[in-house]
Amino acid sequence: MKVYLAADHGGFNLKEALKAYLQTQGYEVLDEGAHQLEPTDDYPDFMYPAAQKVAADLDSRGIFFCRSGAGAAIVANKVKGVRAVVARSTEDATHAREHNDANVIALSSDSLMAEQARDIIATFLATSFSGEDRHLRRLKKIMKIEEGA
């Protein structure tokens, strides 16, 4: 599975700390930046292009990092086909995948240590969408909204 990473200055160190872990787990890791720590960079510059790549590759996932996770999720959700959530626990990651078929998680570098983030990522990547009728029905409604209906 391809995993797209993106981070601004606030999430840069956490992204870098987890990149090697993902590679050792056999994922094809694509780092969409930031590629160096630049304190004045802006999260939309990294999150939006990375979210576009996730949307274009239905079998991929995105893991985005910023200080709160909120900005990353907001930007990612501007891309049609992306369902991004802020995940602060393994329970959040499980729910996001099973119920919402989330394809991007946004992680808070202010709230999570690398080990916690690793556990959330592992859960997110290992969990499948349940496919239950009620969840499919809701996803179809979201897709209809995305089409402007």
PDB file of C-alpha atoms in Angstrom:
ATOM      1  CA  MET A   1       0.000   0.000   0.000  1.00  0.00           C
ATOM      2  CA  LYS A   2       1.176   3.518  -0.762  1.00  0.00           C
ATOM      3  CA  VAL A   3       1.224   5.872   2.200  1.00  0.00           C
ATOM      4  CA  TYR A   4       1.537   9.576   1.500  1.00  0.00           C
ATOM      5  CA  LEU A   5       3.092  11.656   4.269  1.00  0.00           C
ATOM      6  CA  ALA A   6       2.814  15.418   4.603  1.00  0.00           C
ATOM      7  CA  ALA A   7       3.799  17.829   7.352  1.00  0.00           C
ATOM      8  CA  ASP A   8       4.419  21.473   7.961  1.00  0.00           C
ATOM      9  CA  HIS A   9       7.035  22.798  10.379  1.00  0.00           C
ATOM     10  CA  GLY A  10       4.830  21.888  13.335  1.00  0.00           C
ATOM     11  CA  GLY A  11       4.607  18.235  12.354  1.00  0.00           C
ATOM     12  CA  PHE A  12       7.958  17.847  10.622  1.00  0.00           C
ATOM     13  CA  ASN A  13       9.837  16.111  13.454  1.00  0.00           C
ATOM     14  CA  LEU A  14       7.023  13.650  14.152  1.00  0.00           C
ATOM     15  CA  LYS A  15       6.768  12.802  10.437  1.00  0.00           C
ATOM     16  CA  GLU A  16      10.493  12.204  10.239  1.00  0.00           C
ATOM     17  CA  ALA A  17      10.415  10.036  13.373  1.00  0.00           C
ATOM     18  CA  LEU A  18       7.727   7.770  11.900  1.00  0.00           C
ATOM     19  CA  LYS A  19       8.829   7.527   8.268  1.00  0.00           C
ATOM     20  CA  ALA A  20      11.367   4.738   8.860  1.00  0.00           C
ATOM     21  CA  TYR A  21       8.846   2.771  10.947  1.00  0.00           C
ATOM     22  CA  LEU A  22       6.392   2.769   8.047  1.00  0.00           C
ATOM     23  CA  GLN A  23       9.080   1.621   5.635  1.00  0.00           C
ATOM     24  CA  THR A  24      10.030  -1.277   7.914  1.00  0.00           C
ATOM     25  CA  GLN A  25       6.369  -2.340   7.913  1.00  0.00           C
ATOM     26  CA  GLY A  26       6.500  -2.794   4.150  1.00  0.00           C
ATOM     27  CA  TYR A  27       4.585   0.298   3.077  1.00  0.00           C
ATOM     28  CA  GLU A  28       5.583   2.307   0.039  1.00  0.00           C
ATOM     29  CA  VAL A  29       6.164   5.648   1.743  1.00  0.00           C
ATOM     30  CA  LEU A  30       5.900   8.790  -0.355  1.00  0.00           C
ATOM     31  CA  ASP A  31       7.004  11.909   1.504  1.00  0.00           C
ATOM     32  CA  GLU A  32       5.252  14.939   0.034  1.00  0.00           C
ATOM     33  CA  GLY A  33       7.058  17.392   2.310  1.00  0.00           C
ATOM     34  CA  ALA A  34       8.067  19.367   4.059  1.00  0.00           C
ATOM     35  CA  HIS A  35      11.533  18.067   3.275  1.00  0.00           C
ATOM     36  CA  GLN A  36      13.303  20.406   5.658  1.00  0.00           C
ATOM     37  CA  LEU A  37      12.305  22.237   8.785  1.00  0.00           C
ATOM     38  CA  GLU A  38      11.218  25.731   7.770  1.00  0.00           C
ATOM     39  CA  PRO A  39       9.494  27.588  10.635  1.00  0.00           C
ATOM     40  CA  THR A  40       7.533  29.889   8.318  1.00  0.00           C
ATOM     41  CA  ASP A  41       6.076  27.286   5.941  1.00  0.00           C
ATOM     42  CA  ASP A  42       2.310  26.882   5.500  1.00  0.00           C
ATOM     43  CA  TYR A  43       0.494  23.569   5.920  1.00  0.00           C
ATOM     44  CA  PRO A  44      -1.798  23.931   2.857  1.00  0.00           C
ATOM     45  CA  ASP A  45       1.294  23.888   0.625  1.00  0.00           C
ATOM     46  CA  PHE A  46       1.971  20.272   1.644  1.00  0.00           C
ATOM     47  CA  MET A  47      -1.395  18.868   2.695  1.00  0.00           C
ATOM     48  CA  TYR A  48      -3.384  19.801  -0.407  1.00  0.00           C
ATOM     49  CA  PRO A  49      -1.078  18.204  -3.019  1.00  0.00           C
ATOM     50  CA  ALA A  50      -0.684  15.112  -0.834  1.00  0.00           C
ATOM     51  CA  ALA A  51      -4.467  14.830  -0.427  1.00  0.00           C
ATOM     52  CA  GLN A  52      -4.868  15.056  -4.205  1.00  0.00           C
ATOM     53  CA  LYS A  53      -2.529  12.088  -4.575  1.00  0.00           C
ATOM     54  CA  VAL A  54      -4.498  10.058  -2.026  1.00  0.00           C
ATOM     55  CA  ALA A  55      -7.746  10.862  -3.854  1.00  0.00           C
ATOM     56  CA  ALA A  56      -6.236   9.777  -7.178  1.00  0.00           C
ATOM     57  CA  ASP A  57      -5.024   6.438  -5.766  1.00  0.00           C
ATOM     58  CA  LEU A  58      -7.962   4.648  -4.170  1.00  0.00           C
ATOM     59  CA  ASP A  59      -5.783   2.017  -2.512  1.00  0.00           C
ATOM     60  CA  SER A  60      -3.519   4.543  -0.800  1.00  0.00           C
ATOM     61  CA  ARG A  61      -3.699   6.293   2.563  1.00  0.00           C
ATOM     62  CA  GLY A  62      -2.468   9.622   3.836  1.00  0.00           C
ATOM     63  CA  ILE A  63      -0.888  10.476   7.157  1.00  0.00           C
ATOM     64  CA  PHE A  64      -0.563  14.195   7.729  1.00  0.00           C
ATOM     65  CA  PHE A  65       1.124  15.978  10.621  1.00  0.00           C
ATOM     66  CA  CYS A  66       0.778  19.458  12.067  1.00  0.00           C
ATOM     67  CA  ARG A  67       0.633  20.877  15.566  1.00  0.00           C
ATOM     68  CA  SER A  68      -3.072  20.179  16.167  1.00  0.00           C
ATOM     69  CA  GLY A  69      -4.030  17.989  13.221  1.00  0.00           C
ATOM     70  CA  ALA A  70      -6.973  20.310  12.584  1.00  0.00           C
ATOM     71  CA  GLY A  71      -5.448  22.402   9.811  1.00  0.00           C
ATOM     72  CA  ALA A  72      -4.212  19.306   8.010  1.00  0.00           C
ATOM     73  CA  ALA A  73      -7.662  17.689   8.155  1.00  0.00           C
ATOM     74  CA  ILE A  74      -9.434  20.850   7.012  1.00  0.00           C
ATOM     75  CA  VAL A  75      -7.202  21.234   3.957  1.00  0.00           C
ATOM     76  CA  ALA A  76      -7.324  17.530   3.076  1.00  0.00           C
ATOM     77  CA  ASN A  77     -11.118  17.528   3.207  1.00  0.00           C
ATOM     78  CA  LYS A  78     -11.211  20.191   0.488  1.00  0.00           C
ATOM     79  CA  VAL A  79     -10.177  17.482  -1.998  1.00  0.00           C
ATOM     80  CA  LYS A  80     -13.034  15.483  -3.500  1.00  0.00           C
ATOM     81  CA  GLY A  81     -12.785  11.859  -2.414  1.00  0.00           C
ATOM     82  CA  VAL A  82     -10.739  12.514   0.698  1.00  0.00           C
ATOM     83  CA  ARG A  83     -12.177  11.667   4.091  1.00  0.00           C
ATOM     84  CA  ALA A  84      -9.726  13.032   6.638  1.00  0.00           C
ATOM     85  CA  VAL A  85     -10.052  12.914  10.402  1.00  0.00           C
ATOM     86  CA  VAL A  86      -7.957  14.027  13.328  1.00  0.00           C
ATOM     87  CA  ALA A  87      -7.016  10.879  15.228  1.00  0.00           C
ATOM     88  CA  ARG A  88      -5.812  11.183  18.813  1.00  0.00           C
ATOM     89  CA  SER A  89      -6.238   7.542  19.803  1.00  0.00           C
ATOM     90  CA  THR A  90      -6.337   4.060  18.322  1.00  0.00           C
ATOM     91  CA  GLU A  91     -10.090   4.138  18.943  1.00  0.00           C
ATOM     92  CA  ASP A  92     -10.395   7.235  16.749  1.00  0.00           C
ATOM     93  CA  ALA A  93      -8.419   5.477  14.014  1.00  0.00           C
ATOM     94  CA  THR A  94     -10.527   2.315  14.224  1.00  0.00           C
ATOM     95  CA  HIS A  95     -13.802   4.223  14.111  1.00  0.00           C
ATOM     96  CA  ALA A  96     -12.610   6.417  11.246  1.00  0.00           C
ATOM     97  CA  ARG A  97     -11.760   3.392   9.103  1.00  0.00           C
ATOM     98  CA  GLU A  98     -14.607   1.031  10.066  1.00  0.00           C
ATOM     99  CA  HIS A  99     -17.439   3.575   9.961  1.00  0.00           C
ATOM    100  CA  ASN A 100     -16.250   6.412   7.720  1.00  0.00           C
ATOM    101  CA  ASP A 101     -13.769   4.713   5.365  1.00  0.00           C
ATOM    102  CA  ALA A 102     -11.327   7.516   6.184  1.00  0.00           C
ATOM    103  CA  ASN A 103      -8.357   7.569   3.854  1.00  0.00           C
ATOM    104  CA  VAL A 104      -6.362  10.295   5.628  1.00  0.00           C
ATOM    105  CA  ILE A 105      -5.545  10.790   9.280  1.00  0.00           C
ATOM    106  CA  ALA A 106      -4.174  13.996  10.677  1.00  0.00           C
ATOM    107  CA  LEU A 107      -1.990  13.739  13.749  1.00  0.00           C
ATOM    108  CA  SER A 108      -1.189  16.359  16.353  1.00  0.00           C
ATOM    109  CA  SER A 109       2.481  16.772  17.151  1.00  0.00           C
ATOM    110  CA  ASP A 110       1.493  18.815  20.214  1.00  0.00           C
ATOM    111  CA  SER A 111      -0.640  16.007  21.661  1.00  0.00           C
ATOM    112  CA  LEU A 112       1.114  12.801  20.631  1.00  0.00           C
ATOM    113  CA  MET A 113       4.446  11.219  21.352  1.00  0.00           C
ATOM    114  CA  ALA A 114       6.023   9.172  18.554  1.00  0.00           C
ATOM    115  CA  GLU A 115       5.038   5.855  20.169  1.00  0.00           C
ATOM    116  CA  GLN A 116       1.384   6.916  20.478  1.00  0.00           C
ATOM    117  CA  ALA A 117       1.366   8.164  16.895  1.00  0.00           C
ATOM    118  CA  ARG A 118       2.908   4.881  15.727  1.00  0.00           C
ATOM    119  CA  ASP A 119       0.124   2.893  17.404  1.00  0.00           C
ATOM    120  CA  ILE A 120      -2.554   5.119  15.858  1.00  0.00           C
ATOM    121  CA  ILE A 121      -0.958   4.786  12.420  1.00  0.00           C
ATOM    122  CA  ALA A 122      -0.653   1.001  12.739  1.00  0.00           C
ATOM    123  CA  THR A 123      -4.325   0.757  13.684  1.00  0.00           C
ATOM    124  CA  PHE A 124      -5.409   3.087  10.882  1.00  0.00           C
ATOM    125  CA  LEU A 125      -3.488   1.154   8.236  1.00  0.00           C
ATOM    126  CA  ALA A 126      -4.557  -2.282   9.498  1.00  0.00           C
ATOM    127  CA  THR A 127      -8.264  -1.526   9.878  1.00  0.00           C
ATOM    128  CA  SER A 128     -10.709  -2.070   7.023  1.00  0.00           C
ATOM    129  CA  PHE A 129     -13.969  -0.332   6.244  1.00  0.00           C
ATOM    130  CA  SER A 130     -16.816  -2.421   7.678  1.00  0.00           C
ATOM    131  CA  GLY A 131     -18.979  -2.128   4.575  1.00  0.00           C
ATOM    132  CA  GLU A 132     -22.113  -2.260   6.725  1.00  0.00           C
ATOM    133  CA  ASP A 133     -25.236  -0.984   4.981  1.00  0.00           C
ATOM    134  CA  ARG A 134     -25.667   1.999   7.286  1.00  0.00           C
ATOM    135  CA  HIS A 135     -22.083   3.130   6.714  1.00  0.00           C
ATOM    136  CA  LEU A 136     -22.338   2.637   2.956  1.00  0.00           C
ATOM    137  CA  ARG A 137     -25.558   4.659   2.931  1.00  0.00           C
ATOM    138  CA  ARG A 138     -23.836   7.505   4.755  1.00  0.00           C
ATOM    139  CA  LEU A 139     -20.806   7.436   2.472  1.00  0.00           C
ATOM    140  CA  LYS A 140     -23.082   7.653  -0.563  1.00  0.00           C
ATOM    141  CA  LYS A 141     -24.668  10.750   0.962  1.00  0.00           C
ATOM    142  CA  ILE A 142     -21.243  12.304   1.461  1.00  0.00           C
ATOM    143  CA  MET A 143     -20.343  11.552  -2.153  1.00  0.00           C
ATOM    144  CA  LYS A 144     -23.573  13.180  -3.276  1.00  0.00           C
ATOM    145  CA  ILE A 145     -22.682  16.281  -1.274  1.00  0.00           C
ATOM    146  CA  GLU A 146     -19.265  16.326  -2.946  1.00  0.00           C
ATOM    147  CA  GLU A 147     -20.993  16.335  -6.324  1.00  0.00           C
ATOM    148  CA  GLY A 148     -22.854  19.486  -5.291  1.00  0.00           C
ATOM    149  CA  ALA A 149     -26.236  17.836  -4.890  1.00  0.00           C
TER     150      ALA A 149
END
